[in-house]
Structure formats: C-alpha cells, structure tokens
mmCIF file of C-alpha atoms in Angstrom:
data_model
loop_
_atom_site.group_PDB
_atom_site.id
_atom_site.type_symbol
_atom_site.label_atom_id
_atom_site.label_comp_id
_atom_site.label_asym_id
_atom_site.label_seq_id
_atom_site.Cartn_x
_atom_site.Cartn_y
_atom_site.Cartn_z
ATOM 1 C CA MET A 770 5.449 45.965 13.588
ATOM 2 C CA ASN A 771 3.448 44.008 10.988
ATOM 3 C CA SER A 772 4.742 40.572 11.951
ATOM 4 C CA PRO A 773 1.833 37.996 11.997
ATOM 5 C CA GLY A 774 0.346 37.619 15.403
ATOM 6 C CA LEU A 775 0.792 34.445 17.492
ATOM 7 C CA SER A 776 -2.875 33.469 17.040
ATOM 8 C CA ALA A 777 -2.730 33.799 13.241
ATOM 9 C CA VAL A 778 0.438 31.682 13.034
ATOM 10 C CA MET A 779 -0.701 29.106 15.516
ATOM 11 C CA SER A 780 -4.049 28.758 13.673
ATOM 12 C CA GLU A 781 -2.107 26.938 11.010
ATOM 13 C CA ARG A 782 -1.298 24.156 13.401
ATOM 14 C CA ARG A 783 -4.288 22.007 12.476
ATOM 15 C CA GLN A 784 -3.417 22.124 8.789
ATOM 16 C CA LEU A 785 0.189 21.334 9.525
ATOM 17 C CA ILE A 786 -0.675 18.303 11.673
ATOM 18 C CA ASN A 787 -3.062 17.113 8.917
ATOM 19 C CA VAL A 788 -0.292 17.301 6.344
ATOM 20 C CA ALA A 789 2.446 15.823 8.546
ATOM 21 C CA TYR A 790 0.381 12.891 9.819
ATOM 22 C CA ARG A 791 -0.415 11.828 6.312
ATOM 23 C CA LEU A 792 3.175 12.275 5.230
ATOM 24 C CA LEU A 793 4.616 10.278 8.175
ATOM 25 C CA GLY A 794 1.951 7.894 9.364
ATOM 26 C CA SER A 795 2.791 8.740 12.964
ATOM 27 C CA LEU A 796 1.094 11.304 15.120
ATOM 28 C CA ALA A 797 4.128 11.546 17.352
ATOM 29 C CA ASP A 798 6.470 12.213 14.406
ATOM 30 C CA ALA A 799 3.913 14.683 12.871
ATOM 31 C CA GLU A 800 3.840 16.631 16.201
ATOM 32 C CA ASP A 801 7.644 16.743 16.362
ATOM 33 C CA ALA A 802 7.828 17.974 12.722
ATOM 34 C CA VAL A 803 5.303 20.684 13.417
ATOM 35 C CA GLN A 804 7.109 21.716 16.600
ATOM 36 C CA GLU A 805 10.329 21.972 14.632
ATOM 37 C CA THR A 806 8.545 24.069 11.980
ATOM 38 C CA TYR A 807 7.401 26.594 14.589
ATOM 39 C CA ALA A 808 10.871 26.646 16.104
ATOM 40 C CA ARG A 809 12.304 27.665 12.743
ATOM 41 C CA TRP A 810 9.633 30.386 12.425
ATOM 42 C CA TYR A 811 10.411 31.940 15.725
ATOM 43 C CA ALA A 812 14.194 31.541 15.168
ATOM 44 C CA MET A 813 13.841 34.271 12.450
ATOM 45 C CA THR A 814 14.086 37.899 13.225
ATOM 46 C CA PRO A 815 10.839 39.968 13.237
ATOM 47 C CA ARG A 816 12.017 41.632 10.060
ATOM 48 C CA GLN A 817 12.483 38.215 8.327
ATOM 49 C CA ARG A 818 9.028 37.170 9.377
ATOM 50 C CA GLU A 819 7.426 40.413 8.119
ATOM 51 C CA ALA A 820 9.035 39.733 4.761
ATOM 52 C CA ILE A 821 6.988 36.530 4.344
ATOM 53 C CA ASP A 822 3.823 37.185 2.356
ATOM 54 C CA SER A 823 2.017 34.049 3.376
ATOM 55 C CA PRO A 824 3.042 32.588 6.733
ATOM 56 C CA GLY A 825 0.742 29.578 6.173
ATOM 57 C CA ALA A 826 2.440 28.688 2.880
ATOM 58 C CA TRP A 827 5.876 29.144 4.460
ATOM 59 C CA LEU A 828 4.995 26.934 7.422
ATOM 60 C CA THR A 829 3.552 24.194 5.151
ATOM 61 C CA LYS A 830 6.615 24.241 2.927
ATOM 62 C CA VAL A 831 8.990 24.004 5.867
ATOM 63 C CA ALA A 832 6.914 21.236 7.599
ATOM 64 C CA SER A 833 6.759 19.293 4.319
ATOM 65 C CA ARG A 834 10.594 19.532 3.890
ATOM 66 C CA ILE A 835 11.117 18.348 7.398
ATOM 67 C CA CYS A 836 8.786 15.425 6.797
ATOM 68 C CA LEU A 837 10.586 14.574 3.582
ATOM 69 C CA ASN A 838 13.872 14.300 5.524
ATOM 70 C CA VAL A 839 12.145 12.263 8.240
ATOM 71 C CA LEU A 840 10.763 9.847 5.657
ATOM 72 C CA GLY A 841 14.250 9.345 4.307
ATOM 73 C CA SER A 842 15.711 8.430 7.653
ATOM 74 C CA ALA A 843 12.591 6.426 8.620
ATOM 75 C CA ARG A 844 13.367 3.868 5.976
ATOM 76 C CA ALA A 845 16.625 2.946 7.763
ATOM 77 C CA ARG A 846 14.853 2.952 11.166
ATOM 78 C CA ARG A 847 12.130 0.613 9.952
ATOM 79 C CA GLU A 848 14.684 -1.818 8.604
ATOM 80 C CA ARG A 849 15.782 -2.283 12.202
ATOM 81 C CA TYR A 850 12.207 -2.317 13.565
ATOM 82 C CA VAL A 851 11.198 -5.544 15.335
ATOM 83 C CA GLY A 852 8.437 -7.170 13.394
ATOM 84 C CA GLU A 853 6.012 -5.378 11.030
ATOM 85 C CA TRP A 854 5.618 -1.569 11.085
ATOM 86 C CA ILE A 855 1.971 -0.304 10.872
ATOM 87 C CA PRO A 856 0.973 3.433 10.772
ATOM 88 C CA GLU A 857 -0.122 4.804 14.066
ATOM 89 C CA PRO A 858 -3.910 4.429 14.465
ATOM 90 C CA LEU A 859 -6.072 7.443 15.254
ATOM 91 C CA PRO A 860 -9.254 7.398 17.229
ATOM 92 C CA GLU A 861 -12.465 9.048 16.118
ATOM 93 C CA PRO A 862 -12.126 12.797 16.550
ATOM 94 C CA ARG A 863 -14.443 13.234 19.504
ATOM 95 C CA GLU A 864 -12.617 10.403 21.341
ATOM 96 C CA TRP A 865 -9.132 11.857 20.587
ATOM 97 C CA ILE A 866 -7.180 14.237 22.764
ATOM 98 C CA SER A 867 -3.657 15.124 21.638
ATOM 99 C CA GLY A 868 -1.179 17.674 22.959
ATOM 100 C CA GLN A 869 -3.127 20.131 25.030
ATOM 101 C CA ALA A 870 -6.301 18.437 26.074
ATOM 102 C CA GLY A 871 -9.420 19.534 24.158
ATOM 103 C CA ASP A 872 -7.617 21.823 21.722
ATOM 104 C CA PRO A 873 -9.500 21.411 18.443
ATOM 105 C CA ALA A 874 -6.526 22.623 16.506
ATOM 106 C CA ASP A 875 -4.749 19.365 17.382
ATOM 107 C CA ARG A 876 -7.331 17.149 15.757
ATOM 108 C CA VAL A 877 -6.567 15.373 12.531
ATOM 109 C CA THR A 878 -9.450 15.481 10.059
ATOM 110 C CA LEU A 879 -10.410 11.861 9.291
ATOM 111 C CA ASP A 880 -11.447 10.880 5.780
ATOM 112 C CA GLU A 881 -10.326 8.334 3.157
ATOM 113 C CA SER A 882 -6.760 9.753 3.117
ATOM 114 C CA VAL A 883 -6.167 8.599 6.672
ATOM 115 C CA ASN A 884 -7.839 5.180 6.651
ATOM 116 C CA MET A 885 -5.418 2.402 7.409
ATOM 117 C CA ALA A 886 -5.462 0.758 4.037
ATOM 118 C CA PHE A 887 -4.592 4.085 2.387
ATOM 119 C CA LEU A 888 -1.784 4.750 4.816
ATOM 120 C CA VAL A 889 -0.310 1.272 4.291
ATOM 121 C CA VAL A 890 -0.188 1.947 0.572
ATOM 122 C CA LEU A 891 1.592 5.269 1.206
ATOM 123 C CA GLU A 892 4.292 3.300 3.105
ATOM 124 C CA SER A 893 5.169 1.557 -0.155
ATOM 125 C CA MET A 894 5.993 4.890 -1.873
ATOM 126 C CA THR A 895 9.290 6.602 -2.056
ATOM 127 C CA PRO A 896 9.534 9.710 0.135
ATOM 128 C CA ALA A 897 9.290 12.077 -2.940
ATOM 129 C CA GLU A 898 6.333 10.152 -4.257
ATOM 130 C CA ARG A 899 4.492 10.299 -1.005
ATOM 131 C CA VAL A 900 5.121 14.014 -0.403
ATOM 132 C CA THR A 901 4.126 14.902 -3.956
ATOM 133 C CA PHE A 902 0.995 12.844 -3.908
ATOM 134 C CA ILE A 903 -0.210 14.034 -0.511
ATOM 135 C CA LEU A 904 0.475 17.695 -1.174
ATOM 136 C CA HIS A 905 -0.979 17.680 -4.729
ATOM 137 C CA ASP A 906 -3.756 15.076 -4.754
ATOM 138 C CA VAL A 907 -4.936 15.403 -1.168
ATOM 139 C CA PHE A 908 -4.219 19.057 -0.299
ATOM 140 C CA ARG A 909 -4.356 20.400 -3.825
ATOM 141 C CA TYR A 910 -1.036 22.274 -3.852
ATOM 142 C CA PRO A 911 0.006 23.075 -7.438
ATOM 143 C CA PHE A 912 2.987 21.128 -8.823
ATOM 144 C CA ALA A 913 5.052 24.301 -9.089
ATOM 145 C CA GLU A 914 4.883 24.720 -5.252
ATOM 146 C CA VAL A 915 5.408 20.999 -4.654
ATOM 147 C CA ALA A 916 8.479 21.084 -6.875
ATOM 148 C CA GLU A 917 10.069 23.585 -4.598
ATOM 149 C CA ILE A 918 9.523 21.351 -1.604
ATOM 150 C CA VAL A 919 10.794 18.074 -3.061
ATOM 151 C CA GLY A 920 13.559 19.604 -5.140
ATOM 152 C CA ARG A 921 12.254 18.318 -8.465
ATOM 153 C CA THR A 922 10.856 19.974 -11.590
ATOM 154 C CA PRO A 923 7.058 20.332 -11.872
ATOM 155 C CA GLY A 924 7.199 17.776 -14.687
ATOM 156 C CA ALA A 925 8.999 15.239 -12.486
ATOM 157 C CA CYS A 926 6.445 15.866 -9.785
ATOM 158 C CA ARG A 927 3.631 15.071 -12.211
ATOM 159 C CA GLN A 928 5.300 11.766 -12.970
ATOM 160 C CA LEU A 929 5.745 11.120 -9.257
ATOM 161 C CA ALA A 930 2.049 11.769 -8.655
ATOM 162 C CA THR A 931 1.106 9.496 -11.583
ATOM 163 C CA SER A 932 3.196 6.700 -10.125
ATOM 164 C CA ALA A 933 1.620 7.153 -6.705
ATOM 165 C CA ARG A 934 -1.886 7.067 -8.140
ATOM 166 C CA ARG A 935 -1.124 3.730 -9.809
ATOM 167 C CA ARG A 936 -0.134 2.308 -6.464
ATOM 168 C CA ILE A 937 -3.338 3.641 -4.905
ATOM 169 C CA ARG A 938 -5.554 2.232 -7.693
ATOM 170 C CA ALA A 939 -3.866 -1.181 -7.595
ATOM 171 C CA ALA A 940 -4.543 -1.523 -3.822
ATOM 172 C CA ARG A 941 -7.977 0.075 -3.704
ATOM 173 C CA THR A 942 -10.930 -2.174 -3.018
ATOM 174 C CA GLU A 943 -14.644 -1.502 -3.341
ATOM 175 C CA ALA A 944 -15.482 -0.683 0.221
ATOM 176 C CA PRO A 945 -18.902 -1.539 1.586
ATOM 177 C CA PRO A 946 -21.163 1.213 2.987
ATOM 178 C CA ALA A 947 -20.084 2.274 6.470
ATOM 179 C CA ALA A 948 -23.124 0.572 8.135
ATOM 180 C CA ARG A 949 -22.261 -2.708 6.406
ATOM 181 C CA HIS A 950 -18.562 -2.306 7.271
ATOM 182 C CA ALA A 951 -19.612 -1.827 10.943
ATOM 183 C CA GLU A 952 -21.829 -4.880 10.802
ATOM 184 C CA ILE A 953 -19.071 -7.128 9.473
ATOM 185 C CA VAL A 954 -16.681 -5.917 12.144
ATOM 186 C CA ARG A 955 -19.384 -6.484 14.812
ATOM 187 C CA ASN A 956 -19.967 -10.010 13.524
ATOM 188 C CA PHE A 957 -16.248 -10.641 13.634
ATOM 189 C CA LYS A 958 -16.137 -9.404 17.246
ATOM 190 C CA ALA A 959 -19.048 -11.759 18.196
ATOM 191 C CA ALA A 960 -17.457 -14.745 16.434
ATOM 192 C CA TRP A 961 -14.152 -14.008 18.083
ATOM 193 C CA GLU A 962 -15.637 -13.729 21.506
ATOM 194 C CA ALA A 963 -17.610 -16.941 21.006
ATOM 195 C CA LYS A 964 -14.324 -18.648 19.718
ATOM 196 C CA ASP A 965 -16.351 -19.791 16.648
ATOM 197 C CA ILE A 966 -13.756 -20.735 14.080
ATOM 198 C CA ASP A 967 -16.363 -21.568 11.392
ATOM 199 C CA ALA A 968 -18.030 -18.166 11.760
ATOM 200 C CA LEU A 969 -14.662 -16.369 11.614
ATOM 201 C CA ILE A 970 -13.651 -18.284 8.451
ATOM 202 C CA GLY A 971 -16.973 -17.267 6.901
ATOM 203 C CA LEU A 972 -16.292 -13.604 7.551
ATOM 204 C CA LEU A 973 -12.671 -13.731 6.261
ATOM 205 C CA ASP A 974 -11.515 -13.662 2.675
ATOM 206 C CA PRO A 975 -9.760 -17.006 1.883
ATOM 207 C CA GLU A 976 -6.624 -14.889 0.956
ATOM 208 C CA ALA A 977 -6.917 -12.515 3.928
ATOM 209 C CA THR A 978 -3.868 -11.180 5.688
ATOM 210 C CA SER A 979 -3.453 -10.234 9.326
ATOM 211 C CA VAL A 980 -0.526 -8.012 10.429
ATOM 212 C CA ALA A 981 0.509 -7.226 13.943
ATOM 213 C CA ASP A 982 2.793 -4.498 15.214
ATOM 214 C CA GLY A 983 4.290 -4.905 18.642
ATOM 215 C CA GLY A 984 7.537 -2.958 17.931
ATOM 216 C CA GLY A 985 9.494 -5.534 20.044
ATOM 217 C CA LEU A 986 7.883 -4.005 23.170
ATOM 218 C CA VAL A 987 5.042 -6.449 23.610
ATOM 219 C CA ILE A 988 4.181 -9.949 22.410
ATOM 220 C CA ALA A 989 2.949 -10.010 18.711
ATOM 221 C CA PHE A 990 3.281 -12.138 15.583
ATOM 222 C CA LEU A 991 6.504 -11.035 13.914
ATOM 223 C CA GLU A 992 5.298 -12.171 10.475
ATOM 224 C CA PRO A 993 1.970 -11.579 8.718
ATOM 225 C CA ILE A 994 -0.582 -14.412 8.888
ATOM 226 C CA HIS A 995 -1.850 -15.307 5.487
ATOM 227 C CA GLY A 996 -5.193 -17.086 4.780
ATOM 228 C CA GLY A 997 -8.566 -16.863 6.368
ATOM 229 C CA GLU A 998 -8.393 -20.260 8.008
ATOM 230 C CA ARG A 999 -5.015 -19.581 9.627
ATOM 231 C CA ILE A 1000 -6.220 -16.136 10.838
ATOM 232 C CA ALA A 1001 -9.387 -17.747 12.336
ATOM 233 C CA HIS A 1002 -7.382 -20.382 14.243
ATOM 234 C CA ALA A 1003 -4.895 -17.754 15.406
ATOM 235 C CA SER A 1004 -7.691 -15.541 16.635
ATOM 236 C CA VAL A 1005 -9.260 -18.295 18.626
ATOM 237 C CA GLU A 1006 -5.871 -19.144 20.161
ATOM 238 C CA ILE A 1007 -5.584 -15.458 21.221
ATOM 239 C CA ALA A 1008 -9.106 -15.551 22.617
ATOM 240 C CA HIS A 1009 -8.228 -18.556 24.812
ATOM 241 C CA ALA A 1010 -4.916 -17.086 25.899
ATOM 242 C CA ALA A 1011 -6.321 -13.591 26.650
ATOM 243 C CA ALA A 1012 -9.653 -14.253 28.205
ATOM 244 C CA HIS A 1013 -9.202 -11.198 30.404
ATOM 245 C CA LEU A 1014 -9.395 -8.841 27.459
ATOM 246 C CA THR A 1015 -12.506 -6.777 26.602
ATOM 247 C CA LEU A 1016 -13.254 -6.037 22.954
ATOM 248 C CA LEU A 1017 -14.989 -2.681 22.114
ATOM 249 C CA GLU A 1018 -16.188 -1.248 18.882
ATOM 250 C CA ARG A 1019 -14.401 2.032 18.050
ATOM 251 C CA THR A 1020 -13.783 4.255 15.061
ATOM 252 C CA VAL A 1021 -10.216 3.665 13.853
ATOM 253 C CA ASN A 1022 -8.861 6.083 11.309
ATOM 254 C CA GLY A 1023 -12.349 7.050 10.229
ATOM 255 C CA GLN A 1024 -13.664 3.509 9.879
ATOM 256 C CA PRO A 1025 -15.361 0.957 12.214
ATOM 257 C CA GLY A 1026 -12.716 -1.046 14.085
ATOM 258 C CA LEU A 1027 -12.134 -2.733 17.389
ATOM 259 C CA ILE A 1028 -9.932 -2.167 20.437
ATOM 260 C CA ALA A 1029 -8.899 -4.648 23.083
ATOM 261 C CA GLN A 1030 -8.680 -3.344 26.657
ATOM 262 C CA HIS A 1031 -7.128 -4.845 29.820
ATOM 263 C CA ASP A 1032 -8.337 -3.283 33.086
ATOM 264 C CA GLY A 1033 -9.606 -0.315 31.082
ATOM 265 C CA VAL A 1034 -6.304 0.287 29.229
ATOM 266 C CA THR A 1035 -6.215 -0.058 25.453
ATOM 267 C CA VAL A 1036 -3.644 -2.709 24.548
ATOM 268 C CA THR A 1037 -4.488 -3.355 20.901
ATOM 269 C CA VAL A 1038 -6.259 -1.382 18.141
ATOM 270 C CA TYR A 1039 -7.615 -3.371 15.146
ATOM 271 C CA ALA A 1040 -8.294 -1.820 11.702
ATOM 272 C CA PHE A 1041 -10.042 -3.725 8.913
ATOM 273 C CA ASP A 1042 -10.078 -3.585 5.139
ATOM 274 C CA ILE A 1043 -13.319 -5.080 3.805
ATOM 275 C CA ALA A 1044 -14.269 -5.839 0.201
ATOM 276 C CA ALA A 1045 -16.947 -8.093 -1.414
ATOM 277 C CA GLU A 1046 -18.487 -8.652 2.022
ATOM 278 C CA LYS A 1047 -15.242 -10.326 3.321
ATOM 279 C CA ILE A 1048 -12.397 -9.109 5.585
ATOM 280 C CA LYS A 1049 -9.329 -8.810 3.410
ATOM 281 C CA HIS A 1050 -6.880 -7.266 5.834
ATOM 282 C CA ILE A 1051 -6.597 -6.928 9.588
ATOM 283 C CA TRP A 1052 -4.026 -4.633 11.173
ATOM 284 C CA ALA A 1053 -3.377 -5.109 14.862
ATOM 285 C CA VAL A 1054 -1.374 -2.312 16.453
ATOM 286 C CA ARG A 1055 0.069 -3.375 19.864
ATOM 287 C CA ASN A 1056 3.127 -1.145 20.224
ATOM 288 C CA PRO A 1057 2.300 0.937 23.287
ATOM 289 C CA GLU A 1058 4.143 3.926 21.889
ATOM 290 C CA LYS A 1059 1.598 4.046 19.021
ATOM 291 C CA LEU A 1060 -1.375 3.729 21.356
ATOM 292 C CA ARG A 1061 -0.739 7.042 23.194
ATOM 293 C CA PRO A 1062 -3.728 8.834 21.654
ATOM 294 C CA TRP A 1063 -5.984 6.045 22.927
ATOM 295 C CA THR A 1064 -4.851 5.798 26.499
ATOM 296 C CA ALA A 1065 -6.794 8.834 27.788
ATOM 297 C CA THR A 1066 -9.663 8.677 25.343
ATOM 298 C CA THR A 1067 -11.186 5.149 25.468
ATOM 299 C CA ARG A 1068 -13.082 4.006 28.469
#
C-alpha cells in the first residue's frame, strides 16, 4: 500500500497550526481546526488517500476551508462576547508548550504576521479577505489554489488580497528597533510599578488606546480607554488595587511585552504597539481561556 505514512502526514501539523492560528487568531480554535482536518483525512479509505498526489496540499486546503467556516460563525459569537475580543496571545517559542509537551511541531513560528497589531487588523477583514490574504501574501499560495478554497475566481481573490493589503497599510506604523521597543516597554513597567503618572503620560501617545479582554470571566474594562492621560490614570488605579501582582518582561507574539502574575500564575498578558517613540496601543488579555499557553510556561 502506497498510502502516506503517519509520520509524513503528521509532519504537516506545524504548517497547519501556523496557517490556522493566523486565520483564526486563537490557538485553541486553530488546534480544533487541525484536529478536524486530520479526522477527515483518516475518515477516508486507504485507496482514497493513495489517490491524493500531495497530502500536504490536501490538508492545507481542508484546514483552510474549516477555518473559513469557523470565521463565519465567529462573527456571530463575538457579537455576544462580553467586552472587547482580542486575539489569543502567544508566548515566545522557547517558553511555549502546547498540546503534547515539548513537541516542536506544535510551535507557531513568530514573525510580523503574528504580532498583535497585525492580528487585530486581520479581525477587521471579512472571512474571505482574511483567508485569501493569509494564504497568498503570507504563505505564498497561488491565487488559483486560494480560489478553490474560498469559492471565488482567481480574479476575485486578487481583489480580496488588494483590499486586505489596504487595511494593513492603513494600520501599519513605523515600528522602532526591537531593542528600543523593549526599552520603552521596560520604562512603562518601571513607571507603572512606581505609580508615576507623569512618566506614564510621557511614554504614551496622546491619542493612545488601551483595550482589555476579560471575556466576562474576570474583571476588565468593557470599553477601550482612549487618550494617554486617561490610560496613565487607569494604570495607576490598577497598580494601587492590585499591589499583589508581579510584572515580568516577556515576548508576546514575537515582540517585547509584559505579563502580570499572581502567586506565580499569569493573569494578564500585555502587548504593545509603538510608533514614533510612543506607545499607541496596549492590549491586555485577561480572559483565562486565552492564557492557557502561558500557564505552564511562565515562571
């Protein structure tokens, strides 16, 4: 029998997780989509599997279609979501264990296409736009293959990708070098711990926005906070109310960020968007269901 071996098929898992996480913004949903993909593969007869020339291409196509369906239903779910919905934050690879502990095939490659600012822009796209853009612009699949997945013509997919690129360009900021980004986050941490409102205001863009995601499961601001001064005052209020928390510097979606821990347990993950030496966006993920990748990895 010439059916692809288990190891050959399972070796595609890393690529599938990479695609699915970018498409869905949720590691848990990505893992579910990949599991469903493999279930469909093994539901076929050996003869059906042998007839597939490229198992990797088949698995990616099926996973992408599953994600497209999930994105369609996710819109309705997020309308019922309590407060703001933020994509699930990922730790730096060496800190992250997912699925079977230590399995490198489960690790999402971290680069610009998974930083938080990028993922937030993806959330503003239609499902077809997002799938087309990720598959073509990030993973370099030709439009002819993307068209089969999203059920559009190659020409329509080109238009979807163009629209998606406009959204990305409109939101993109000139990011500082990684060392400077880390320094600004470190300064923010120090000012926050010192409850220094003036220092915080100096680090924040006057038009900055802070968004928290508690999912209705923990206390969090339900609406975004707009304005550097308001964010600074709110941060100091949090510092006074949560004196028991420990702030630690960590890589969040490939960029310098912070986590807050209580008794060694991560309760909040903070991602930052920085431009022109100022913090423009802060995303605070507090929903414990989205902090699963952090619970066993941050100490």
